[in-house]
Coordinates of C-alpha atoms in Angstrom, one line a residue:
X863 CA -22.9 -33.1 -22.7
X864 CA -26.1 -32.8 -21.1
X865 CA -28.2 -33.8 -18.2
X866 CA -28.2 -33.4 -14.2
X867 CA -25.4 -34.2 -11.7
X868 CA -25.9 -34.3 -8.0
X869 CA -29.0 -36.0 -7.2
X870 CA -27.1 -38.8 -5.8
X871 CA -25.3 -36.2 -3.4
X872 CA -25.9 -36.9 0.4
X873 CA -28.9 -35.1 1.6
X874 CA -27.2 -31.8 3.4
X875 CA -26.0 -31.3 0.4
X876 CA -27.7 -32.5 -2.8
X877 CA -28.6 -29.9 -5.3
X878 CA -29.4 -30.3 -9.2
X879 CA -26.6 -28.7 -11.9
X880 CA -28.0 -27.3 -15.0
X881 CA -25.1 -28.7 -17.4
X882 CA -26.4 -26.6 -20.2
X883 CA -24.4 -24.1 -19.5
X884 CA -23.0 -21.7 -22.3
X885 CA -19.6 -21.1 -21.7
X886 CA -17.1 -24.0 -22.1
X887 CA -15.7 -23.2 -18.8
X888 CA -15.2 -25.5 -16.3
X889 CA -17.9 -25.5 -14.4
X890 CA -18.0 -25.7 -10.5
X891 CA -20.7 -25.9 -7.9
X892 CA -21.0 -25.1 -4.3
X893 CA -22.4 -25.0 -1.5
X894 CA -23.5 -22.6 1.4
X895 CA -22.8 -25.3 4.1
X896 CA -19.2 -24.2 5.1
X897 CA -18.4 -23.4 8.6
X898 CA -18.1 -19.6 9.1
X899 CA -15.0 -20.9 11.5
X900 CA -13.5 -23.0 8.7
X901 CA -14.3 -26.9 7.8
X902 CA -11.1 -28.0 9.5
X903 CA -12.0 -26.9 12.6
X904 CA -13.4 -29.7 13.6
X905 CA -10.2 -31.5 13.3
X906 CA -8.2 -29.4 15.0
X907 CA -10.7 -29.3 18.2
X908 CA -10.2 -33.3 18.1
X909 CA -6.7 -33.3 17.8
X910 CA -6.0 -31.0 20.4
X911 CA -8.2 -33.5 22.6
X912 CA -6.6 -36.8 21.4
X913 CA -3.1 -34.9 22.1
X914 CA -4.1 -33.8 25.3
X915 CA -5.5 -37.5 26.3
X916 CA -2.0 -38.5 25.3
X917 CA -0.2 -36.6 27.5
X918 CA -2.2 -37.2 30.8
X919 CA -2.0 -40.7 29.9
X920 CA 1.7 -41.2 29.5
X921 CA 1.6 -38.6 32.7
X922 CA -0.4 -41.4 34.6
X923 CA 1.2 -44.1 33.1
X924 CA 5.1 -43.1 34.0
X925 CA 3.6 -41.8 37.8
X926 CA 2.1 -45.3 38.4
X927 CA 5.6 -46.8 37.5
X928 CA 7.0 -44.7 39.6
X929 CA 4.6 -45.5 42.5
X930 CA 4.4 -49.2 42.4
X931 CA 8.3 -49.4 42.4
X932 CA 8.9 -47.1 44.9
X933 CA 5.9 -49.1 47.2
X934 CA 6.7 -52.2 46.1
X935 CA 10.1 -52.3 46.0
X936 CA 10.2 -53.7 42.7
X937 CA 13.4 -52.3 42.0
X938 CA 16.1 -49.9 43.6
X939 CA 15.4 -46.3 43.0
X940 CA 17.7 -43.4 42.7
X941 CA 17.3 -40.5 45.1
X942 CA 14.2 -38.8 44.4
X943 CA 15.9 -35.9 42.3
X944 CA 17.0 -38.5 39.9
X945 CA 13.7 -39.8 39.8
X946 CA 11.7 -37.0 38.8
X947 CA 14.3 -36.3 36.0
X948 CA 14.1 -40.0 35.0
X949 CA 9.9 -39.8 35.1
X950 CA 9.7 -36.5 33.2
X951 CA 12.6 -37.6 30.5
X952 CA 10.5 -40.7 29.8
X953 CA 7.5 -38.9 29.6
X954 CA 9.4 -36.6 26.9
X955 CA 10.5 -39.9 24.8
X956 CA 6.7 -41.8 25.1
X957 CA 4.7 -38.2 24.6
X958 CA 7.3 -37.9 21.3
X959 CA 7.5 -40.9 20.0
X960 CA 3.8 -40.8 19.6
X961 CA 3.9 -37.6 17.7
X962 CA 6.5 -38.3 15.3
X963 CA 4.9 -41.6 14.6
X964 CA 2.0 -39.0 13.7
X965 CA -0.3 -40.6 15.6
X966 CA -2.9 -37.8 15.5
X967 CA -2.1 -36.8 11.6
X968 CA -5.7 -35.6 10.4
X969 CA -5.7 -38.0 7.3
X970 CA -5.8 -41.0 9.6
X971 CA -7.6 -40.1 12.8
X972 CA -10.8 -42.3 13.5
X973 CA -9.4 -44.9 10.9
X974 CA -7.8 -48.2 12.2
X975 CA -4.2 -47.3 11.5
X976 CA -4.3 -45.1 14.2
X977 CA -4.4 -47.4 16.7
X978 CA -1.8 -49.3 15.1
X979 CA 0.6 -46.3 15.6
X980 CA -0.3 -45.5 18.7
X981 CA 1.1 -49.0 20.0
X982 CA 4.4 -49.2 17.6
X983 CA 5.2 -45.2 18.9
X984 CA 4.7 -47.3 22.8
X985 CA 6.9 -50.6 21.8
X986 CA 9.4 -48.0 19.7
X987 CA 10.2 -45.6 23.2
X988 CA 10.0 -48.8 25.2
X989 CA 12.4 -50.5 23.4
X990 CA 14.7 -46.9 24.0
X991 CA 14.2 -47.2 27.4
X992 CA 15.3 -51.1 27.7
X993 CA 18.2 -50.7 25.5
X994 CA 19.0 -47.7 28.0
X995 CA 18.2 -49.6 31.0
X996 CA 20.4 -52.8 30.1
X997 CA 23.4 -50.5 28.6
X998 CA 23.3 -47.5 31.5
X999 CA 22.0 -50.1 34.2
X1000 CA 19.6 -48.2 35.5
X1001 CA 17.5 -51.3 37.8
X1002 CA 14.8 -48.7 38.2
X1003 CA 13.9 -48.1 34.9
X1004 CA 12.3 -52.0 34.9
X1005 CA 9.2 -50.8 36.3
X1006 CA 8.6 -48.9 33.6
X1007 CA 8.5 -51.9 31.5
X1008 CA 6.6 -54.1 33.9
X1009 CA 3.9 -51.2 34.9
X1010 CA 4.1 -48.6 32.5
X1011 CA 4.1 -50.3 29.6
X1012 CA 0.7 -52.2 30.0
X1013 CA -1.0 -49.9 31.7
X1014 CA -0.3 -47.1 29.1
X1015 CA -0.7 -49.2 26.4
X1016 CA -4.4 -50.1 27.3
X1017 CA -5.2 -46.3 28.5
X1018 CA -4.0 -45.1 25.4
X1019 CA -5.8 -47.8 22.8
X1020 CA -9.2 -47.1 25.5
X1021 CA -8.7 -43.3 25.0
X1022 CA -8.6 -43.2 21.3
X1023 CA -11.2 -45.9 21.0
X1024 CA -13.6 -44.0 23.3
X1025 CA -12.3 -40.6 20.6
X1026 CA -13.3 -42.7 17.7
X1027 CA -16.6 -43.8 18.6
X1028 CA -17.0 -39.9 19.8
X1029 CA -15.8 -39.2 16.4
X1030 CA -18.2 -41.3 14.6
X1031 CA -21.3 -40.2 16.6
X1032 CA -20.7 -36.9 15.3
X1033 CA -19.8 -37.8 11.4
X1034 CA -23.3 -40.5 11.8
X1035 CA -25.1 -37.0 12.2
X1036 CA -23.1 -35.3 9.5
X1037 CA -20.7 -33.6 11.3
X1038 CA -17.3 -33.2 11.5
X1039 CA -16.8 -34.8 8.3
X1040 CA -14.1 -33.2 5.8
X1041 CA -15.1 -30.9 2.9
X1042 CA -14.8 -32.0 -0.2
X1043 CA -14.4 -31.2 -4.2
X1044 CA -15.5 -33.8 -6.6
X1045 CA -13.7 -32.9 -9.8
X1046 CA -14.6 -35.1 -13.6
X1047 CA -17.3 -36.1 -15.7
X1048 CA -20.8 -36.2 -15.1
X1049 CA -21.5 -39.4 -14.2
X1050 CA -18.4 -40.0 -12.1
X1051 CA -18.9 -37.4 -10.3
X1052 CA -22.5 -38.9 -9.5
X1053 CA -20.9 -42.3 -8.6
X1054 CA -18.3 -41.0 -6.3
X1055 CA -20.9 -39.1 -4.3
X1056 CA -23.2 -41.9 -4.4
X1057 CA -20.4 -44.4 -2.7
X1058 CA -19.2 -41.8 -0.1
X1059 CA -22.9 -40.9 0.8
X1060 CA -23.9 -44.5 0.8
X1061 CA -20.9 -45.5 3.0
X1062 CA -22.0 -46.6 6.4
X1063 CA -18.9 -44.9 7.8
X1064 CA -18.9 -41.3 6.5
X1065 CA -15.2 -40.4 5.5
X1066 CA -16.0 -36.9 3.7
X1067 CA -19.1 -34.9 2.7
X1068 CA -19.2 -33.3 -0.7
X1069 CA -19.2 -29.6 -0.6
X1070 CA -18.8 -29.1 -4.4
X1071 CA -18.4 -30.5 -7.8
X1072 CA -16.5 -29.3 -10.7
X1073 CA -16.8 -30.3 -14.3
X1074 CA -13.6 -31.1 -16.3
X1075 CA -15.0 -32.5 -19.6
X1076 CA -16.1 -30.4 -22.4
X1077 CA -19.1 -31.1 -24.1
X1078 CA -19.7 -33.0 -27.3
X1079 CA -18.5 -31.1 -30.6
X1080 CA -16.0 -29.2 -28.3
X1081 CA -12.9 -28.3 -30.6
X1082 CA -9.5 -28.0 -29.2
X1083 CA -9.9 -24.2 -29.2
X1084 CA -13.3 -24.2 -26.6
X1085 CA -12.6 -27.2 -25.0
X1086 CA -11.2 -26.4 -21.3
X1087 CA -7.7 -26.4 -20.7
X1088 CA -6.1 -27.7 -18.0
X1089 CA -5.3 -24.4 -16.4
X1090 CA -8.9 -23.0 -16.9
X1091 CA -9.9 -26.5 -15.0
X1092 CA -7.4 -26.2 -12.5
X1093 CA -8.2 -22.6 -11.6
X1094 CA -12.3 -24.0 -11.5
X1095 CA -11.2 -26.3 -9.1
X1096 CA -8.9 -24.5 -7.0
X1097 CA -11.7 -21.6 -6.6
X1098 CA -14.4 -23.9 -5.4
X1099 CA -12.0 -25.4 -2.7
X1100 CA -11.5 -21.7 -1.7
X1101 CA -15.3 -20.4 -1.9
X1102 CA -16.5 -24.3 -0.5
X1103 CA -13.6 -23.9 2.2
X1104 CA -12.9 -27.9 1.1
X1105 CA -10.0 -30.1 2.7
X1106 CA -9.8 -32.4 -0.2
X1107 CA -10.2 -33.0 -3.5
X1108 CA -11.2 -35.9 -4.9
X1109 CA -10.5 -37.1 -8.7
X1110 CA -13.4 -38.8 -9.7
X1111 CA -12.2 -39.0 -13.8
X1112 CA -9.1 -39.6 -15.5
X1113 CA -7.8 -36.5 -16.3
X1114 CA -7.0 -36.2 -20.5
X1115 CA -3.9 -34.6 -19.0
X1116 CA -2.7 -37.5 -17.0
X1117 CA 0.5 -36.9 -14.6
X1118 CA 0.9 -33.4 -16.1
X1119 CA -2.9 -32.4 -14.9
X1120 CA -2.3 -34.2 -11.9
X1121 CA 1.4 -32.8 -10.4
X1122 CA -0.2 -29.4 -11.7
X1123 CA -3.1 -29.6 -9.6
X1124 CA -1.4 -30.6 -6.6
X1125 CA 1.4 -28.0 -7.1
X1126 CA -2.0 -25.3 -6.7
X1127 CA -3.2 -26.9 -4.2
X1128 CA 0.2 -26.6 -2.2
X1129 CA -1.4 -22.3 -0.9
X1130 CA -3.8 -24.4 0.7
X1131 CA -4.6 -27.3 2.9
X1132 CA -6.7 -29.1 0.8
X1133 CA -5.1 -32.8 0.1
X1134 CA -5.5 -34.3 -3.4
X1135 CA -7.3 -38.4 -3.8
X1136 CA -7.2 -40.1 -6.9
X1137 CA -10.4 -42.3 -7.2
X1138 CA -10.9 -43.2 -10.8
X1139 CA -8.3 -46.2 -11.4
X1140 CA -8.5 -48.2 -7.9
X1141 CA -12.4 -48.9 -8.0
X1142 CA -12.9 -52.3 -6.0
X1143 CA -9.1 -53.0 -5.4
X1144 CA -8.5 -53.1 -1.8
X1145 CA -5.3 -51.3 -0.6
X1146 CA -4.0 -54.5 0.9
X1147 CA -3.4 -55.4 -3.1
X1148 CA -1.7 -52.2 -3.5
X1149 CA 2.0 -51.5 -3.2
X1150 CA 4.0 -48.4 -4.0
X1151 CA 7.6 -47.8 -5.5
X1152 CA 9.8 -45.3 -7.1
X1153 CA 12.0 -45.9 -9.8
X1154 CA 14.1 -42.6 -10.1
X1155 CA 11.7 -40.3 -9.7
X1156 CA 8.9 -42.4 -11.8
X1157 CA 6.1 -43.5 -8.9
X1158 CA 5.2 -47.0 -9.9
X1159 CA 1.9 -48.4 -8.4
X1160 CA 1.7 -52.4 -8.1
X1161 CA -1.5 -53.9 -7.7
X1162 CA -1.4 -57.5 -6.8
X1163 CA -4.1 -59.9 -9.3
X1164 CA -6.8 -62.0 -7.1
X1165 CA -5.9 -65.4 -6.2
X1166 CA -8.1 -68.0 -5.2
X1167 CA -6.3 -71.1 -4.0
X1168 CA -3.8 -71.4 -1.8
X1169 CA -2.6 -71.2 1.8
X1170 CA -4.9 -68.2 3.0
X1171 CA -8.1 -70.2 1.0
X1172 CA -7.3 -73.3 3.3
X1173 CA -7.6 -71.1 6.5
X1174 CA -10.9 -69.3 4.9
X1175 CA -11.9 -73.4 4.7
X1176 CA -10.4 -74.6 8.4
X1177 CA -12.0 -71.5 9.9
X1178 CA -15.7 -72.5 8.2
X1179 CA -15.1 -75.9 9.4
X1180 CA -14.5 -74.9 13.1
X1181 CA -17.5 -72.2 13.4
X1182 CA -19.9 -74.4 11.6
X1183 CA -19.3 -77.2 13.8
X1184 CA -19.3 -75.7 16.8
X1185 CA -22.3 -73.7 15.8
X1186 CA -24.2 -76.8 15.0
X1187 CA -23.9 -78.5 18.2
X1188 CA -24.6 -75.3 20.4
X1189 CA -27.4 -74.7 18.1
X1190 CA -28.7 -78.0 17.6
X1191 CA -31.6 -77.3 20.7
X1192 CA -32.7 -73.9 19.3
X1193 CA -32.7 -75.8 16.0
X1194 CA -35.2 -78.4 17.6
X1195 CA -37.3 -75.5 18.9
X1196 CA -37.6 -74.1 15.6
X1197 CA -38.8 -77.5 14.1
X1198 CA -41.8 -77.6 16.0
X1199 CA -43.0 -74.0 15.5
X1200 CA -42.3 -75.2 12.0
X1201 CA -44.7 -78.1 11.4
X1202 CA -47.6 -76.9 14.2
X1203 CA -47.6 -73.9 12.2
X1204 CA -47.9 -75.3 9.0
X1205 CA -48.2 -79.5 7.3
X1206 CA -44.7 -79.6 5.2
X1207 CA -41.3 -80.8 6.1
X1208 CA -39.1 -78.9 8.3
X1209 CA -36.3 -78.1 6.4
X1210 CA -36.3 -76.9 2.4
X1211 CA -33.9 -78.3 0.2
X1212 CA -32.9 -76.4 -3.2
X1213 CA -30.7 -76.5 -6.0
X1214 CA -28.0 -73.8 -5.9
X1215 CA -25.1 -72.8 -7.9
X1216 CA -21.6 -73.3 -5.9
X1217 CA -17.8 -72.4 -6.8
X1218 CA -17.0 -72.9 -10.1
X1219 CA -20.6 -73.7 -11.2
X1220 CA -21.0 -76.6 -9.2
X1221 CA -24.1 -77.4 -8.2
X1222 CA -25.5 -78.8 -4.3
X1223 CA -28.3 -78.8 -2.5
X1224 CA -29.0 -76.1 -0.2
X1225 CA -31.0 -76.4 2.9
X1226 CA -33.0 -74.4 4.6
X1227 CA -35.9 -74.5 7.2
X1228 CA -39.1 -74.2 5.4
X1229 CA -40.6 -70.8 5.8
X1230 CA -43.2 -71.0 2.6
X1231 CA -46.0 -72.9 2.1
X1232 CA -45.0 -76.5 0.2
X1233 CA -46.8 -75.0 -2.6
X1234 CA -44.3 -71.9 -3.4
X1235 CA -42.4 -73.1 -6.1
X1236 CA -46.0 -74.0 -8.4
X1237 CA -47.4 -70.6 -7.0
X1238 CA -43.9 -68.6 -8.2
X1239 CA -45.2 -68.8 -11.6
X1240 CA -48.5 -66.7 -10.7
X1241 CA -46.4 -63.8 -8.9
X1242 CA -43.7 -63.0 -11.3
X1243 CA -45.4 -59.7 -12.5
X1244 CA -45.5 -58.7 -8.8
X1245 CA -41.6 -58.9 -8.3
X1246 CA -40.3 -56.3 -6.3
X1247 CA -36.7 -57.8 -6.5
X1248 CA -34.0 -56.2 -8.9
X1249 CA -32.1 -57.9 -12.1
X1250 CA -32.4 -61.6 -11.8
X1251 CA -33.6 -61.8 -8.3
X1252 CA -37.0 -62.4 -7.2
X1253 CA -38.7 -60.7 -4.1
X1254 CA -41.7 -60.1 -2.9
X1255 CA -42.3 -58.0 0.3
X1256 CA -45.6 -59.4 1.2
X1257 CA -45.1 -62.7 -0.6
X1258 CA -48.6 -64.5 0.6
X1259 CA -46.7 -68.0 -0.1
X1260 CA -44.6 -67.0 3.5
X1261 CA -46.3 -68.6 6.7
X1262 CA -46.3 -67.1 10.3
X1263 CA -43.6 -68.3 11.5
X1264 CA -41.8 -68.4 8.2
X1265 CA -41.9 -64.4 7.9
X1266 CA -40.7 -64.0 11.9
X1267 CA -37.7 -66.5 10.5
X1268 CA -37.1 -64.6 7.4
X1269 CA -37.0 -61.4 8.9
X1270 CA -34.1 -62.3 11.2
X1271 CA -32.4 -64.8 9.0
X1272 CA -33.7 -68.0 11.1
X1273 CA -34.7 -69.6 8.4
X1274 CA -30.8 -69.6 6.7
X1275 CA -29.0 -71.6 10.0
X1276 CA -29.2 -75.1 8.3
X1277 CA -26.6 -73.8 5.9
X1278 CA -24.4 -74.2 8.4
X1279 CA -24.3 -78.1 7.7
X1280 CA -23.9 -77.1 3.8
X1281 CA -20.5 -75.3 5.0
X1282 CA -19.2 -77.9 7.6
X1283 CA -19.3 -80.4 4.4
X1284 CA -17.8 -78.0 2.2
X1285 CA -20.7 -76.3 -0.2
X1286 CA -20.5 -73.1 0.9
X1287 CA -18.3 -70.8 3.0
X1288 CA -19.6 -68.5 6.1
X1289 CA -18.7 -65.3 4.3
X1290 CA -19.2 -65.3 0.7
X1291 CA -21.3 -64.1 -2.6
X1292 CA -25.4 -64.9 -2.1
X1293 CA -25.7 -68.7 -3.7
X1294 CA -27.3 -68.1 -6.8
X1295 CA -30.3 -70.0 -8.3
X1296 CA -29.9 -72.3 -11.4
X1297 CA -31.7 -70.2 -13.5
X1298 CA -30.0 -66.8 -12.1
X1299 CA -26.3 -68.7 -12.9
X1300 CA -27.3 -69.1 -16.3
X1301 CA -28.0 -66.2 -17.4
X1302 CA -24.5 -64.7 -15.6
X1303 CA -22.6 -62.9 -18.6
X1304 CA -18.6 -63.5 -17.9
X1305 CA -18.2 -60.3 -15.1
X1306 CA -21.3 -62.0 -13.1
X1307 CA -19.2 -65.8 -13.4
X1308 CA -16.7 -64.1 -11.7
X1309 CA -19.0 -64.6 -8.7
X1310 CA -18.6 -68.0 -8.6
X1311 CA -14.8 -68.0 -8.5
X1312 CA -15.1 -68.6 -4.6
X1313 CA -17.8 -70.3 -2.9
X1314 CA -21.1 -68.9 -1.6
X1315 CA -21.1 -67.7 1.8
X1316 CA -24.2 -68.1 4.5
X1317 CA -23.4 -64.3 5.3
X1318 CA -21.5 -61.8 3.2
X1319 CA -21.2 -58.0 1.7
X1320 CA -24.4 -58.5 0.6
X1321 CA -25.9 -59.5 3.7
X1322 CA -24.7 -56.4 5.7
X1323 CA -25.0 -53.9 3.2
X1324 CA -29.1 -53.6 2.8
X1325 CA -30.0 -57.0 1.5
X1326 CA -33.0 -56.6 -0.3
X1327 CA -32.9 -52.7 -0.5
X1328 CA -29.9 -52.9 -2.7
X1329 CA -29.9 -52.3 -6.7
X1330 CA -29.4 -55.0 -8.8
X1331 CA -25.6 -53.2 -9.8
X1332 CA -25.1 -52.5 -6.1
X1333 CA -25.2 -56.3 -4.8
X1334 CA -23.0 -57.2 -7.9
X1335 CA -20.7 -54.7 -7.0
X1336 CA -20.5 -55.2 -2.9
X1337 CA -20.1 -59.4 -4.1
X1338 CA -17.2 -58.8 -6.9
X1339 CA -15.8 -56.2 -4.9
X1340 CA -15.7 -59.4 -1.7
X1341 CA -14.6 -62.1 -4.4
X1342 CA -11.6 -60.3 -5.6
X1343 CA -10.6 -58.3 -2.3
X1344 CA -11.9 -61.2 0.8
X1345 CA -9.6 -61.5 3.7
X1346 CA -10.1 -63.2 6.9
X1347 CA -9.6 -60.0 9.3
X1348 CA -12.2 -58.6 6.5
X1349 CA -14.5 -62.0 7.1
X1350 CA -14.5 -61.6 10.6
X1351 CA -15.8 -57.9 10.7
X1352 CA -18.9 -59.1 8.1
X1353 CA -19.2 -61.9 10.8
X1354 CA -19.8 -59.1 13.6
X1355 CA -21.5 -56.9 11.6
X1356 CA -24.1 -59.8 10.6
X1357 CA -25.1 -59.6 14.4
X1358 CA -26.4 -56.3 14.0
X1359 CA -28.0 -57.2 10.9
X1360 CA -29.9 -60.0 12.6
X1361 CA -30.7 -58.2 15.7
X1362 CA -32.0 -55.0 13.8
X1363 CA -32.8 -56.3 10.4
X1364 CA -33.0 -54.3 7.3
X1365 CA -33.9 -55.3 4.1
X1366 CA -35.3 -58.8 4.9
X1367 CA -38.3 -60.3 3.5

């Protein structure tokens, strides 16, 4: 084996590997990036401060309850000794339920399932205390449920929301970000790096890499074994001062390399991800189950009909029509820009490929001159695009007002008439050209398995700055793994896009 790994790491970070080394020793590579004060710190300084919110919110919360009852006389109180040891008992049961649902466990904080604990460790000591109030018949203790209970809810969700976007600040700037070891071949040690680099929400930042494959002509006796690569890779999480490692290769090993490596790992705090066998399967596919002792991993195959397809298709109908009728005066304004800029028809209608190879006519307003499709001919030696797409970033065939349209997606609104009658979807793969379909090999087809959205991965991932591979990927990755919670996050991230575009031309 020979060549370069790391170019693709993110910038802190990047360095080049010589992979000619002699011995046939796993071979690892760090970094002199780690905190003198220990790459976890960062987490413990946040979870003290999330824990500490915590408190002073259920503090507040159970105080308030205690306050508006008392003023109110919403309902009959004991004397006051009973009410502090009623206040500070519930504060006990809402401050503990939240950390035994491990609200603040490092491996979720700043992710969206730590909201969702947050309120189920709420609901789970409310419903303690209601069960307690009807059983013990404690009137008081209804307050609680009537004050506390929405008022804590909300200061909590607002405490780690305003955490979070503190949290992300800091990891946007490369910060606060957990350490970690990359361990497999070459070139998936390349792609991991390259994904969590790309990744528009940081999770990790790679600290070092470690080689597990021997090189070609490697015989049994020089190859590594699976001790020498678990040693390599439990020294660089010590010298790197990692928190993770991340598998980026099957290992030739299997569950033997595996529950070895993670029994090492147990002298330190570093957690162990498997990333080579889940590419593009979203975890709402996965499921997990034991059969006695045996840990089974179910991952659910793509469908593409059925009930959740007829929402995708009632939701389209709904936005698009509402969007035509509160758009239809903007849609006026453009029209006139359109034809005192230039002589042509307003709109521009072209064949496009559709679910399942159908073909419609897609329509958008005209933002070329009428001559672009005899001129194309004369500028494919200028493409800028990548694979079977065509761009151009100063395409001369683009008028004035057709490049301000283009640059903020003006020019693609009509397609909301081609998704109210049922061509295309509002989220979905780019619709392909007739002459890009046909040349689809059977993974690209697999594009055309749903329809073709006006917005999609695509869209909000870089557009036109994407590889060729990359768009494929972010497109397959949507057709196989779509779901409308996901839909409606591309749908407000597509705001951004358009207000601040990247990519467009």
């Amino acid at each position: 084996m020979s060549g370069t790994i790391g170019t693709g790491l993110p910038s802190a970070n990047a360095r080049t590997v010589d992979l000619q080394a002699t011995a046939a020793q796993p071979r690892a590579r760090t970094h002199a990036a780690a905190s003198p004060s220990g790459s976890a710190a960062w987490a413990h300084r946040h979870l003290h401060a999330y824990r500490l919110t915590d408190l002073a919110i259920v503090i507040t919360a159970v105080a308030s309850s205690v306050a508006v009852g008392s003023w109110t006389g919403l309902a009959p109180w004991a004397p006051e000794e009973s009410q502090a040891g009623i206040a500070a008992a519930f504060v006990l049961l809402w401050f503990g339920a939240l950390r035994l649902r491990r609200t603040s466990e490092l491996r979720i904080v700043g992710r969206s399932r730590e909201l969702g604990r947050v309120v189920g460790a709420s609901l789970a000591a409310f419903g303690i205390l209601a069960m307690v109030s009807e059983f013990m018949d404690v009137d008081g203790l209804r307050a609680y449920l009537l004050v506390g209970l929405p008022l804590g809810a909300v200061l909590l969700v607002g405490g780690r929301t305003f955490w979070q976007r503190r949290l992300d600040t800091e990891r946007a700037r490369g910060l606060s970000l957990p350490r970690a070891v990359v361990v497999g071949a070459g070139p998936d040690i390349n792609f991991v790096a390259e994904q969590l680099g790309r990744s528009s929400a940081p999770r990790y930042v790679v600290a070092a890499a470690v080689l597990s494959d021997g090189r070609p002509g490697d015989s049994a006796d020089t190859a590594p074994s699976t001790i020498d690569t678990i040693t390599a890779i439990t020294d660089a999480v010590a010298m790197a001062n990692a928190d993770v490692v991340i598998l980026a290769s099957h290992p030739g090993d299997g569950g033997e390399f595996v529950r070895g490596l993670s029994w090492r790992l147990e002298s330190s705090s570093a957690e162990l991800v498997l990333a080579w066998c889940l590419d593009s399967v979203d975890r709402s596919r996965v499921r997990f189950d034991t059969v006695d002792g045996l840990p089974l991993m179910h991952v659910a195959t793509p469908t593409f009909s059925g009930a959740k397809h007829r929402a995708k298709r009632a939701l389209d109908i709904v936005l698009s029509g509402l969007a035509l009728i509160f758009l239809a005066p903007f849609f006026a304004v453009i029209a006139v820009l359109i034809r005192r800029d230039s002589e042509g028809p307003v709109f521009f209608r072209q064949e496009r490929v559709g679910v399942d190879g159908t073909r419609f006519s897609m329509v958008k307003f005209r933002s070329m001159a009428t001559t672009a499709e005899a001129d194309l001919a004369g500028l494919l030696e200028q493409n800028e695009g990548n694979g079977l797409l065509f761009k151009l970033r100063s395409d001369p065939r683009v008028t004035r007002v057709g490049a301000v349209l283009r640059r903020y997606s003006l020019d693609e609104l009509p397609q909301l008439w081609n998704i109210f009658v049922g061509h295309m979807s509002i989220v979905g793969p780019r619709p392909p050209l007739v002459r890009e379909a046909e040349q689809y090999d059977d993974r690209l087809q697999r594009r055309l398995y749903i329809k073709p959205g006006l917005t999609g991965a695509w869209q909000v991932g870089g557009r036109s700055d994407l590889s060729w591979e990359e768009s494929i990927r972010l497109d397959l990755n949507y057709v196989e793994n779509w779901s409308l919670l996901g839909d409606l996050l591309i749908m407000w991230r597509t705001i951004g896009v358009v207000i601040g575009p990247v990519g467009a031309y």
